[in-house]
Amino acid sequence: MTAYSDEATSLAGDRQVYAPCGFYKGCRVAIKKVDKQRIDLTRPLLLELKKMKDLEHDHLARFYGACVDPPHCCFLTEYCPKGSLQDILESDTMKLDWMFKVSLMHDIVRGMHYLHGTDLKSHGALKSSNCVVDSRFVLKITDFGLHELRTPEKDTRAHSFWTREFFNERCSLTWIIHVYDY
Ligand SMILES: Nc1nc2c(ncn2[C@@H]2O[C@H](COP(=O)(O)OP(=O)(O)OP(=O)(O)O)[C@@H](O)[C@H]2O)c(=O)[nH]1
């Protein structure tokens, strides 16, 4: 894997968002840092990594793998050049007409429907910054699974909705919570 830059997403005239990315086997990938001193490759973790790699759907960002060597622990996922739904919603220059909004909603529903039918069963952190948009304006859901390796949310700007946080504290995640999530 070649890590090459923090690429600015193409929202001309807006705040620029820099996403670390690189190349892995000829594909451009998004690099998500994992804030862990060490990662124990237990059997359940290896199984989950395998399941994640096997997932394939038009509305899920491809999971390419993880680097578990500290201090460079990270996940590699499909890189989507238009940035996240959060970036698009916060953009002053990008006008969303109803056709585009419906198409984005449709993509989320299709992606989540597929995810709920897999062994992962739930996303766990569905929010606008975890929905990324590719060069053809197709929305793909990212950052699913591997909950034990993810750092708890610290960003109050994150657009997650009260229902997920409310339920997280009280019971385990199920697909029903996602229905309220979006
Ligand atoms: N262009 C592009 N930007 C991305 C991609 N993935 C993430 N980003 C950018 O990185 C921002 C932050 O994403 P994350 O690093 O997942 O952080 P977060 O979702 O805000 O927070 P946590 O997931 O809770 O850590 C997004 O809003 C995007 O601007 C991608 O595939 N392509």
mmCIF file with all atom_site columns, C-alpha atoms and ligand atoms in Angstrom:
data_model
loop_
_atom_site.group_PDB
_atom_site.id
_atom_site.type_symbol
_atom_site.label_atom_id
_atom_site.label_alt_id
_atom_site.label_comp_id
_atom_site.label_asym_id
_atom_site.label_entity_id
_atom_site.label_seq_id
_atom_site.pdbx_PDB_ins_code
_atom_site.Cartn_x
_atom_site.Cartn_y
_atom_site.Cartn_z
_atom_site.occupancy
_atom_site.B_iso_or_equiv
_atom_site.pdbx_formal_charge
_atom_site.auth_seq_id
_atom_site.auth_comp_id
_atom_site.auth_asym_id
_atom_site.auth_atom_id
_atom_site.pdbx_PDB_model_num
ATOM   1   C CA  . MET A 1 1   ? 0.000   0.000   0.000   1.00 0.00 ? 1   MET A CA  1
ATOM   2   C CA  . THR A 1 2   ? 1.274   3.478   -0.867  1.00 0.00 ? 2   THR A CA  1
ATOM   3   C CA  . ALA A 1 3   ? -0.091  6.274   1.296   1.00 0.00 ? 3   ALA A CA  1
ATOM   4   C CA  . TYR A 1 4   ? 0.243   9.329   -0.835  1.00 0.00 ? 4   TYR A CA  1
ATOM   5   C CA  . SER A 1 5   ? -1.796  12.293  0.267   1.00 0.00 ? 5   SER A CA  1
ATOM   6   C CA  . ASP A 1 6   ? -4.530  13.942  2.189   1.00 0.00 ? 6   ASP A CA  1
ATOM   7   C CA  . GLU A 1 7   ? -6.747  14.652  -0.774  1.00 0.00 ? 7   GLU A CA  1
ATOM   8   C CA  . ALA A 1 8   ? -9.090  17.625  -0.791  1.00 0.00 ? 8   ALA A CA  1
ATOM   9   C CA  . THR A 1 9   ? -12.566 16.558  -1.778  1.00 0.00 ? 9   THR A CA  1
ATOM   10  C CA  . SER A 1 10  ? -13.908 18.440  -4.768  1.00 0.00 ? 10  SER A CA  1
ATOM   11  C CA  . LEU A 1 11  ? -16.295 20.953  -3.269  1.00 0.00 ? 11  LEU A CA  1
ATOM   12  C CA  . ALA A 1 12  ? -15.175 24.015  -5.162  1.00 0.00 ? 12  ALA A CA  1
ATOM   13  C CA  . GLY A 1 13  ? -15.429 27.254  -3.233  1.00 0.00 ? 13  GLY A CA  1
ATOM   14  C CA  . ASP A 1 14  ? -16.319 25.533  0.020   1.00 0.00 ? 14  ASP A CA  1
ATOM   15  C CA  . ARG A 1 15  ? -14.365 24.506  3.046   1.00 0.00 ? 15  ARG A CA  1
ATOM   16  C CA  . GLN A 1 16  ? -11.886 21.920  1.879   1.00 0.00 ? 16  GLN A CA  1
ATOM   17  C CA  . VAL A 1 17  ? -12.052 18.523  3.495   1.00 0.00 ? 17  VAL A CA  1
ATOM   18  C CA  . TYR A 1 18  ? -8.889  16.445  3.505   1.00 0.00 ? 18  TYR A CA  1
ATOM   19  C CA  . ALA A 1 19  ? -9.242  12.706  3.536   1.00 0.00 ? 19  ALA A CA  1
ATOM   20  C CA  . PRO A 1 20  ? -6.117  10.554  3.841   1.00 0.00 ? 20  PRO A CA  1
ATOM   21  C CA  . CYS A 1 21  ? -5.876  8.257   0.845   1.00 0.00 ? 21  CYS A CA  1
ATOM   22  C CA  . GLY A 1 22  ? -3.412  6.010   -0.934  1.00 0.00 ? 22  GLY A CA  1
ATOM   23  C CA  . PHE A 1 23  ? -3.067  3.234   -3.482  1.00 0.00 ? 23  PHE A CA  1
ATOM   24  C CA  . TYR A 1 24  ? -3.548  -0.447  -2.787  1.00 0.00 ? 24  TYR A CA  1
ATOM   25  C CA  . LYS A 1 25  ? -3.178  -2.971  -5.633  1.00 0.00 ? 25  LYS A CA  1
ATOM   26  C CA  . GLY A 1 26  ? -3.781  -0.219  -8.169  1.00 0.00 ? 26  GLY A CA  1
ATOM   27  C CA  . CYS A 1 27  ? -6.962  1.109   -6.511  1.00 0.00 ? 27  CYS A CA  1
ATOM   28  C CA  . ARG A 1 28  ? -7.260  4.422   -4.762  1.00 0.00 ? 28  ARG A CA  1
ATOM   29  C CA  . VAL A 1 29  ? -8.260  3.769   -1.147  1.00 0.00 ? 29  VAL A CA  1
ATOM   30  C CA  . ALA A 1 30  ? -9.408  5.884   1.789   1.00 0.00 ? 30  ALA A CA  1
ATOM   31  C CA  . ILE A 1 31  ? -7.259  5.380   4.889   1.00 0.00 ? 31  ILE A CA  1
ATOM   32  C CA  . LYS A 1 32  ? -8.997  5.469   8.253   1.00 0.00 ? 32  LYS A CA  1
ATOM   33  C CA  . LYS A 1 33  ? -6.605  5.620   11.194  1.00 0.00 ? 33  LYS A CA  1
ATOM   34  C CA  . VAL A 1 34  ? -7.309  3.287   14.114  1.00 0.00 ? 34  VAL A CA  1
ATOM   35  C CA  . ASP A 1 35  ? -6.386  4.815   17.463  1.00 0.00 ? 35  ASP A CA  1
ATOM   36  C CA  . LYS A 1 36  ? -5.078  1.677   19.188  1.00 0.00 ? 36  LYS A CA  1
ATOM   37  C CA  . GLN A 1 37  ? -1.707  0.899   20.741  1.00 0.00 ? 37  GLN A CA  1
ATOM   38  C CA  . ARG A 1 38  ? -2.023  -2.714  19.678  1.00 0.00 ? 38  ARG A CA  1
ATOM   39  C CA  . ILE A 1 39  ? -4.526  -4.976  17.992  1.00 0.00 ? 39  ILE A CA  1
ATOM   40  C CA  . ASP A 1 40  ? -4.865  -8.610  19.021  1.00 0.00 ? 40  ASP A CA  1
ATOM   41  C CA  . LEU A 1 41  ? -5.756  -10.715 16.038  1.00 0.00 ? 41  LEU A CA  1
ATOM   42  C CA  . THR A 1 42  ? -8.217  -12.972 17.806  1.00 0.00 ? 42  THR A CA  1
ATOM   43  C CA  . ARG A 1 43  ? -10.225 -15.579 15.904  1.00 0.00 ? 43  ARG A CA  1
ATOM   44  C CA  . PRO A 1 44  ? -13.499 -13.569 16.118  1.00 0.00 ? 44  PRO A CA  1
ATOM   45  C CA  . LEU A 1 45  ? -11.678 -10.491 14.782  1.00 0.00 ? 45  LEU A CA  1
ATOM   46  C CA  . LEU A 1 46  ? -10.136 -12.447 11.905  1.00 0.00 ? 46  LEU A CA  1
ATOM   47  C CA  . LEU A 1 47  ? -13.561 -13.859 11.075  1.00 0.00 ? 47  LEU A CA  1
ATOM   48  C CA  . GLU A 1 48  ? -15.108 -10.392 11.070  1.00 0.00 ? 48  GLU A CA  1
ATOM   49  C CA  . LEU A 1 49  ? -12.324 -9.047  8.833   1.00 0.00 ? 49  LEU A CA  1
ATOM   50  C CA  . LYS A 1 50  ? -12.963 -11.889 6.398   1.00 0.00 ? 50  LYS A CA  1
ATOM   51  C CA  . LYS A 1 51  ? -16.711 -11.180 6.389   1.00 0.00 ? 51  LYS A CA  1
ATOM   52  C CA  . MET A 1 52  ? -16.061 -7.497  5.744   1.00 0.00 ? 52  MET A CA  1
ATOM   53  C CA  . LYS A 1 53  ? -13.762 -8.270  2.814   1.00 0.00 ? 53  LYS A CA  1
ATOM   54  C CA  . ASP A 1 54  ? -16.399 -10.547 1.295   1.00 0.00 ? 54  ASP A CA  1
ATOM   55  C CA  . LEU A 1 55  ? -19.124 -7.888  1.300   1.00 0.00 ? 55  LEU A CA  1
ATOM   56  C CA  . GLU A 1 56  ? -19.914 -6.598  -2.165  1.00 0.00 ? 56  GLU A CA  1
ATOM   57  C CA  . HIS A 1 57  ? -22.723 -4.222  -2.995  1.00 0.00 ? 57  HIS A CA  1
ATOM   58  C CA  . ASP A 1 58  ? -23.234 -1.155  -5.176  1.00 0.00 ? 58  ASP A CA  1
ATOM   59  C CA  . HIS A 1 59  ? -24.084 0.950   -2.118  1.00 0.00 ? 59  HIS A CA  1
ATOM   60  C CA  . LEU A 1 60  ? -21.398 -0.221  0.310   1.00 0.00 ? 60  LEU A CA  1
ATOM   61  C CA  . ALA A 1 61  ? -17.868 1.149   0.087   1.00 0.00 ? 61  ALA A CA  1
ATOM   62  C CA  . ARG A 1 62  ? -15.579 -1.829  -0.524  1.00 0.00 ? 62  ARG A CA  1
ATOM   63  C CA  . PHE A 1 63  ? -13.515 -2.878  2.506   1.00 0.00 ? 63  PHE A CA  1
ATOM   64  C CA  . TYR A 1 64  ? -9.995  -3.766  1.320   1.00 0.00 ? 64  TYR A CA  1
ATOM   65  C CA  . GLY A 1 65  ? -8.413  -4.689  4.618   1.00 0.00 ? 65  GLY A CA  1
ATOM   66  C CA  . ALA A 1 66  ? -6.666  -3.459  7.733   1.00 0.00 ? 66  ALA A CA  1
ATOM   67  C CA  . CYS A 1 67  ? -3.094  -2.771  8.769   1.00 0.00 ? 67  CYS A CA  1
ATOM   68  C CA  . VAL A 1 68  ? -2.639  -4.053  12.320  1.00 0.00 ? 68  VAL A CA  1
ATOM   69  C CA  . ASP A 1 69  ? 1.002   -3.013  12.804  1.00 0.00 ? 69  ASP A CA  1
ATOM   70  C CA  . PRO A 1 70  ? 1.257   -0.210  15.388  1.00 0.00 ? 70  PRO A CA  1
ATOM   71  C CA  . PRO A 1 71  ? 1.712   2.730   15.105  1.00 0.00 ? 71  PRO A CA  1
ATOM   72  C CA  . HIS A 1 72  ? 0.150   2.573   11.625  1.00 0.00 ? 72  HIS A CA  1
ATOM   73  C CA  . CYS A 1 73  ? -3.073  0.736   12.472  1.00 0.00 ? 73  CYS A CA  1
ATOM   74  C CA  . CYS A 1 74  ? -5.684  1.650   9.854   1.00 0.00 ? 74  CYS A CA  1
ATOM   75  C CA  . PHE A 1 75  ? -8.512  0.409   7.645   1.00 0.00 ? 75  PHE A CA  1
ATOM   76  C CA  . LEU A 1 76  ? -8.464  0.637   3.873   1.00 0.00 ? 76  LEU A CA  1
ATOM   77  C CA  . THR A 1 77  ? -11.766 1.265   2.140   1.00 0.00 ? 77  THR A CA  1
ATOM   78  C CA  . GLU A 1 78  ? -12.945 2.288   -1.308  1.00 0.00 ? 78  GLU A CA  1
ATOM   79  C CA  . TYR A 1 79  ? -12.152 5.949   -1.952  1.00 0.00 ? 79  TYR A CA  1
ATOM   80  C CA  . CYS A 1 80  ? -15.090 8.041   -3.110  1.00 0.00 ? 80  CYS A CA  1
ATOM   81  C CA  . PRO A 1 81  ? -13.910 11.332  -4.644  1.00 0.00 ? 81  PRO A CA  1
ATOM   82  C CA  . LYS A 1 82  ? -17.011 13.474  -4.040  1.00 0.00 ? 82  LYS A CA  1
ATOM   83  C CA  . GLY A 1 83  ? -16.612 13.260  -0.253  1.00 0.00 ? 83  GLY A CA  1
ATOM   84  C CA  . SER A 1 84  ? -19.242 12.453  2.334   1.00 0.00 ? 84  SER A CA  1
ATOM   85  C CA  . LEU A 1 85  ? -22.938 13.262  2.481   1.00 0.00 ? 85  LEU A CA  1
ATOM   86  C CA  . GLN A 1 86  ? -22.069 15.545  5.393   1.00 0.00 ? 86  GLN A CA  1
ATOM   87  C CA  . ASP A 1 87  ? -19.676 17.489  3.111   1.00 0.00 ? 87  ASP A CA  1
ATOM   88  C CA  . ILE A 1 88  ? -22.370 17.758  0.448   1.00 0.00 ? 88  ILE A CA  1
ATOM   89  C CA  . LEU A 1 89  ? -25.069 18.871  2.917   1.00 0.00 ? 89  LEU A CA  1
ATOM   90  C CA  . GLU A 1 90  ? -22.744 21.524  4.349   1.00 0.00 ? 90  GLU A CA  1
ATOM   91  C CA  . SER A 1 91  ? -21.634 22.750  0.937   1.00 0.00 ? 91  SER A CA  1
ATOM   92  C CA  . ASP A 1 92  ? -22.876 26.214  -0.077  1.00 0.00 ? 92  ASP A CA  1
ATOM   93  C CA  . THR A 1 93  ? -22.189 25.614  -3.741  1.00 0.00 ? 93  THR A CA  1
ATOM   94  C CA  . MET A 1 94  ? -23.709 22.204  -4.183  1.00 0.00 ? 94  MET A CA  1
ATOM   95  C CA  . LYS A 1 95  ? -27.460 22.518  -4.780  1.00 0.00 ? 95  LYS A CA  1
ATOM   96  C CA  . LEU A 1 96  ? -29.459 19.397  -4.083  1.00 0.00 ? 96  LEU A CA  1
ATOM   97  C CA  . ASP A 1 97  ? -32.574 19.078  -6.218  1.00 0.00 ? 97  ASP A CA  1
ATOM   98  C CA  . TRP A 1 98  ? -35.276 16.588  -5.274  1.00 0.00 ? 98  TRP A CA  1
ATOM   99  C CA  . MET A 1 99  ? -34.165 14.030  -7.847  1.00 0.00 ? 99  MET A CA  1
ATOM   100 C CA  . PHE A 1 100 ? -30.697 13.982  -6.318  1.00 0.00 ? 100 PHE A CA  1
ATOM   101 C CA  . LYS A 1 101 ? -32.031 13.866  -2.732  1.00 0.00 ? 101 LYS A CA  1
ATOM   102 C CA  . VAL A 1 102 ? -34.310 10.934  -3.547  1.00 0.00 ? 102 VAL A CA  1
ATOM   103 C CA  . SER A 1 103 ? -31.469 9.161   -5.301  1.00 0.00 ? 103 SER A CA  1
ATOM   104 C CA  . LEU A 1 104 ? -29.198 9.592   -2.228  1.00 0.00 ? 104 LEU A CA  1
ATOM   105 C CA  . MET A 1 105 ? -31.955 8.324   0.099   1.00 0.00 ? 105 MET A CA  1
ATOM   106 C CA  . HIS A 1 106 ? -32.594 5.394   -2.205  1.00 0.00 ? 106 HIS A CA  1
ATOM   107 C CA  . ASP A 1 107 ? -28.886 4.478   -2.142  1.00 0.00 ? 107 ASP A CA  1
ATOM   108 C CA  . ILE A 1 108 ? -28.812 4.550   1.689   1.00 0.00 ? 108 ILE A CA  1
ATOM   109 C CA  . VAL A 1 109 ? -31.901 2.340   1.918   1.00 0.00 ? 109 VAL A CA  1
ATOM   110 C CA  . ARG A 1 110 ? -30.485 -0.165  -0.610  1.00 0.00 ? 110 ARG A CA  1
ATOM   111 C CA  . GLY A 1 111 ? -27.114 -0.293  1.163   1.00 0.00 ? 111 GLY A CA  1
ATOM   112 C CA  . MET A 1 112 ? -28.646 -0.685  4.619   1.00 0.00 ? 112 MET A CA  1
ATOM   113 C CA  . HIS A 1 113 ? -31.120 -3.298  3.409   1.00 0.00 ? 113 HIS A CA  1
ATOM   114 C CA  . TYR A 1 114 ? -28.205 -5.359  2.103   1.00 0.00 ? 114 TYR A CA  1
ATOM   115 C CA  . LEU A 1 115 ? -26.136 -4.837  5.293   1.00 0.00 ? 115 LEU A CA  1
ATOM   116 C CA  . HIS A 1 116 ? -29.027 -5.963  7.515   1.00 0.00 ? 116 HIS A CA  1
ATOM   117 C CA  . GLY A 1 117 ? -29.192 -9.221  5.591   1.00 0.00 ? 117 GLY A CA  1
ATOM   118 C CA  . THR A 1 118 ? -25.497 -10.028 6.135   1.00 0.00 ? 118 THR A CA  1
ATOM   119 C CA  . ASP A 1 119 ? -23.758 -11.547 9.170   1.00 0.00 ? 119 ASP A CA  1
ATOM   120 C CA  . LEU A 1 120 ? -22.800 -8.036  10.303  1.00 0.00 ? 120 LEU A CA  1
ATOM   121 C CA  . LYS A 1 121 ? -26.538 -7.307  10.781  1.00 0.00 ? 121 LYS A CA  1
ATOM   122 C CA  . SER A 1 122 ? -26.121 -3.646  11.736  1.00 0.00 ? 122 SER A CA  1
ATOM   123 C CA  . HIS A 1 123 ? -23.939 -0.663  10.880  1.00 0.00 ? 123 HIS A CA  1
ATOM   124 C CA  . GLY A 1 124 ? -23.376 0.704   14.370  1.00 0.00 ? 124 GLY A CA  1
ATOM   125 C CA  . ALA A 1 125 ? -22.467 4.268   13.396  1.00 0.00 ? 125 ALA A CA  1
ATOM   126 C CA  . LEU A 1 126 ? -24.712 5.332   10.558  1.00 0.00 ? 126 LEU A CA  1
ATOM   127 C CA  . LYS A 1 127 ? -24.357 9.064   9.984   1.00 0.00 ? 127 LYS A CA  1
ATOM   128 C CA  . SER A 1 128 ? -23.837 11.463  7.095   1.00 0.00 ? 128 SER A CA  1
ATOM   129 C CA  . SER A 1 129 ? -20.026 11.437  7.393   1.00 0.00 ? 129 SER A CA  1
ATOM   130 C CA  . ASN A 1 130 ? -20.159 7.661   6.909   1.00 0.00 ? 130 ASN A CA  1
ATOM   131 C CA  . CYS A 1 131 ? -21.999 7.929   3.577   1.00 0.00 ? 131 CYS A CA  1
ATOM   132 C CA  . VAL A 1 132 ? -19.564 8.715   0.769   1.00 0.00 ? 132 VAL A CA  1
ATOM   133 C CA  . VAL A 1 133 ? -20.287 9.656   -2.822  1.00 0.00 ? 133 VAL A CA  1
ATOM   134 C CA  . ASP A 1 134 ? -18.385 8.329   -5.821  1.00 0.00 ? 134 ASP A CA  1
ATOM   135 C CA  . SER A 1 135 ? -17.521 10.028  -9.105  1.00 0.00 ? 135 SER A CA  1
ATOM   136 C CA  . ARG A 1 136 ? -20.899 9.001   -10.611 1.00 0.00 ? 136 ARG A CA  1
ATOM   137 C CA  . PHE A 1 137 ? -22.765 10.490  -7.608  1.00 0.00 ? 137 PHE A CA  1
ATOM   138 C CA  . VAL A 1 138 ? -23.624 7.040   -6.299  1.00 0.00 ? 138 VAL A CA  1
ATOM   139 C CA  . LEU A 1 139 ? -23.778 7.004   -2.490  1.00 0.00 ? 139 LEU A CA  1
ATOM   140 C CA  . LYS A 1 140 ? -21.958 4.233   -0.653  1.00 0.00 ? 140 LYS A CA  1
ATOM   141 C CA  . ILE A 1 141 ? -22.137 3.455   3.049   1.00 0.00 ? 141 ILE A CA  1
ATOM   142 C CA  . THR A 1 142 ? -18.774 3.147   4.770   1.00 0.00 ? 142 THR A CA  1
ATOM   143 C CA  . ASP A 1 143 ? -17.269 2.605   8.259   1.00 0.00 ? 143 ASP A CA  1
ATOM   144 C CA  . PHE A 1 144 ? -19.430 -0.396  9.131   1.00 0.00 ? 144 PHE A CA  1
ATOM   145 C CA  . GLY A 1 145 ? -18.418 -3.299  11.381  1.00 0.00 ? 145 GLY A CA  1
ATOM   146 C CA  . LEU A 1 146 ? -15.286 -3.768  13.528  1.00 0.00 ? 146 LEU A CA  1
ATOM   147 C CA  . HIS A 1 147 ? -16.875 -1.880  16.423  1.00 0.00 ? 147 HIS A CA  1
ATOM   148 C CA  . GLU A 1 148 ? -14.307 -2.948  19.006  1.00 0.00 ? 148 GLU A CA  1
ATOM   149 C CA  . LEU A 1 149 ? -11.518 -1.282  17.000  1.00 0.00 ? 149 LEU A CA  1
ATOM   150 C CA  . ARG A 1 150 ? -13.295 1.995   16.529  1.00 0.00 ? 150 ARG A CA  1
ATOM   151 C CA  . THR A 1 151 ? -12.756 4.892   18.893  1.00 0.00 ? 151 THR A CA  1
ATOM   152 C CA  . PRO A 1 152 ? -15.852 6.315   20.562  1.00 0.00 ? 152 PRO A CA  1
ATOM   153 C CA  . GLU A 1 153 ? -17.300 9.420   18.972  1.00 0.00 ? 153 GLU A CA  1
ATOM   154 C CA  . LYS A 1 154 ? -15.869 12.684  20.171  1.00 0.00 ? 154 LYS A CA  1
ATOM   155 C CA  . ASP A 1 155 ? -17.111 14.923  17.387  1.00 0.00 ? 155 ASP A CA  1
ATOM   156 C CA  . THR A 1 156 ? -20.205 16.898  18.343  1.00 0.00 ? 156 THR A CA  1
ATOM   157 C CA  . ARG A 1 157 ? -20.474 18.046  14.702  1.00 0.00 ? 157 ARG A CA  1
ATOM   158 C CA  . ALA A 1 158 ? -21.277 14.517  13.659  1.00 0.00 ? 158 ALA A CA  1
ATOM   159 C CA  . HIS A 1 159 ? -24.780 14.232  12.246  1.00 0.00 ? 159 HIS A CA  1
ATOM   160 C CA  . SER A 1 160 ? -25.982 11.212  14.110  1.00 0.00 ? 160 SER A CA  1
ATOM   161 C CA  . PHE A 1 161 ? -29.497 11.200  15.357  1.00 0.00 ? 161 PHE A CA  1
ATOM   162 C CA  . TRP A 1 162 ? -30.724 10.922  18.903  1.00 0.00 ? 162 TRP A CA  1
ATOM   163 C CA  . THR A 1 163 ? -32.387 7.578   18.423  1.00 0.00 ? 163 THR A CA  1
ATOM   164 C CA  . ARG A 1 164 ? -29.175 5.641   17.802  1.00 0.00 ? 164 ARG A CA  1
ATOM   165 C CA  . GLU A 1 165 ? -27.400 7.221   20.749  1.00 0.00 ? 165 GLU A CA  1
ATOM   166 C CA  . PHE A 1 166 ? -30.448 6.685   22.950  1.00 0.00 ? 166 PHE A CA  1
ATOM   167 C CA  . PHE A 1 167 ? -30.652 3.011   22.032  1.00 0.00 ? 167 PHE A CA  1
ATOM   168 C CA  . ASN A 1 168 ? -26.885 2.421   22.154  1.00 0.00 ? 168 ASN A CA  1
ATOM   169 C CA  . GLU A 1 169 ? -26.855 3.088   25.861  1.00 0.00 ? 169 GLU A CA  1
ATOM   170 C CA  . ARG A 1 170 ? -29.732 0.772   26.569  1.00 0.00 ? 170 ARG A CA  1
ATOM   171 C CA  . CYS A 1 171 ? -29.597 -2.205  24.288  1.00 0.00 ? 171 CYS A CA  1
ATOM   172 C CA  . SER A 1 172 ? -27.601 -3.809  21.536  1.00 0.00 ? 172 SER A CA  1
ATOM   173 C CA  . LEU A 1 173 ? -27.824 -2.538  17.976  1.00 0.00 ? 173 LEU A CA  1
ATOM   174 C CA  . THR A 1 174 ? -30.378 -4.036  15.650  1.00 0.00 ? 174 THR A CA  1
ATOM   175 C CA  . TRP A 1 175 ? -31.627 -3.099  12.185  1.00 0.00 ? 175 TRP A CA  1
ATOM   176 C CA  . ILE A 1 176 ? -34.767 -1.592  13.813  1.00 0.00 ? 176 ILE A CA  1
ATOM   177 C CA  . ILE A 1 177 ? -32.636 1.224   15.245  1.00 0.00 ? 177 ILE A CA  1
ATOM   178 C CA  . HIS A 1 178 ? -31.330 2.038   11.772  1.00 0.00 ? 178 HIS A CA  1
ATOM   179 C CA  . VAL A 1 179 ? -34.890 2.601   10.571  1.00 0.00 ? 179 VAL A CA  1
ATOM   180 C CA  . TYR A 1 180 ? -35.052 5.576   12.947  1.00 0.00 ? 180 TYR A CA  1
ATOM   181 C CA  . ASP A 1 181 ? -31.443 6.488   12.271  1.00 0.00 ? 181 ASP A CA  1
ATOM   182 C CA  . TYR A 1 182 ? -32.173 7.661   8.773   1.00 0.00 ? 182 TYR A CA  1
HETATM 183 N N1  . LIG B 2 .   ? -13.415 12.080  -0.551  1.00 0.00 ? 1   LIG B N1  1
HETATM 184 C C1  . LIG B 2 .   ? -13.570 11.208  0.441   1.00 0.00 ? 1   LIG B C1  1
HETATM 185 N N2  . LIG B 2 .   ? -13.632 11.673  1.660   1.00 0.00 ? 1   LIG B N2  1
HETATM 186 C C2  . LIG B 2 .   ? -13.801 10.786  2.652   1.00 0.00 ? 1   LIG B C2  1
HETATM 187 C C3  . LIG B 2 .   ? -13.905 9.388   2.428   1.00 0.00 ? 1   LIG B C3  1
HETATM 188 N N3  . LIG B 2 .   ? -14.056 8.793   3.631   1.00 0.00 ? 1   LIG B N3  1
HETATM 189 C C4  . LIG B 2 .   ? -14.057 9.786   4.553   1.00 0.00 ? 1   LIG B C4  1
HETATM 190 N N4  . LIG B 2 .   ? -13.888 10.990  3.953   1.00 0.00 ? 1   LIG B N4  1
HETATM 191 C C5  . LIG B 2 .   ? -13.834 12.318  4.562   1.00 0.00 ? 1   LIG B C5  1
HETATM 192 O O1  . LIG B 2 .   ? -13.434 12.225  5.913   1.00 0.00 ? 1   LIG B O1  1
HETATM 193 C C6  . LIG B 2 .   ? -14.446 12.841  6.725   1.00 0.00 ? 1   LIG B C6  1
HETATM 194 C C7  . LIG B 2 .   ? -14.436 12.220  8.084   1.00 0.00 ? 1   LIG B C7  1
HETATM 195 O O2  . LIG B 2 .   ? -14.657 10.824  7.998   1.00 0.00 ? 1   LIG B O2  1
HETATM 196 P P1  . LIG B 2 .   ? -14.139 9.872   9.146   1.00 0.00 ? 1   LIG B P1  1
HETATM 197 O O3  . LIG B 2 .   ? -12.656 9.909   9.249   1.00 0.00 ? 1   LIG B O3  1
HETATM 198 O O4  . LIG B 2 .   ? -14.772 8.529   8.879   1.00 0.00 ? 1   LIG B O4  1
HETATM 199 O O5  . LIG B 2 .   ? -14.690 10.518  10.484  1.00 0.00 ? 1   LIG B O5  1
HETATM 200 P P2  . LIG B 2 .   ? -16.156 10.676  11.035  1.00 0.00 ? 1   LIG B P2  1
HETATM 201 O O6  . LIG B 2 .   ? -17.117 9.766   10.296  1.00 0.00 ? 1   LIG B O6  1
HETATM 202 O O7  . LIG B 2 .   ? -16.528 12.143  11.045  1.00 0.00 ? 1   LIG B O7  1
HETATM 203 O O8  . LIG B 2 .   ? -15.980 10.217  12.528  1.00 0.00 ? 1   LIG B O8  1
HETATM 204 P P3  . LIG B 2 .   ? -15.759 8.735   13.109  1.00 0.00 ? 1   LIG B P3  1
HETATM 205 O O9  . LIG B 2 .   ? -16.164 7.741   12.043  1.00 0.00 ? 1   LIG B O9  1
HETATM 206 O O10 . LIG B 2 .   ? -16.640 8.699   14.312  1.00 0.00 ? 1   LIG B O10 1
HETATM 207 O O11 . LIG B 2 .   ? -14.292 8.675   13.432  1.00 0.00 ? 1   LIG B O11 1
HETATM 208 C C8  . LIG B 2 .   ? -15.736 12.688  5.924   1.00 0.00 ? 1   LIG B C8  1
HETATM 209 O O12 . LIG B 2 .   ? -16.747 13.629  6.276   1.00 0.00 ? 1   LIG B O12 1
HETATM 210 C C9  . LIG B 2 .   ? -15.203 12.947  4.507   1.00 0.00 ? 1   LIG B C9  1
HETATM 211 O O13 . LIG B 2 .   ? -15.068 14.331  4.295   1.00 0.00 ? 1   LIG B O13 1
HETATM 212 C C10 . LIG B 2 .   ? -13.852 8.914   1.080   1.00 0.00 ? 1   LIG B C10 1
HETATM 213 O O14 . LIG B 2 .   ? -13.949 7.738   0.751   1.00 0.00 ? 1   LIG B O14 1
HETATM 214 N N5  . LIG B 2 .   ? -13.672 9.874   0.130   1.00 0.00 ? 1   LIG B N5  1
#
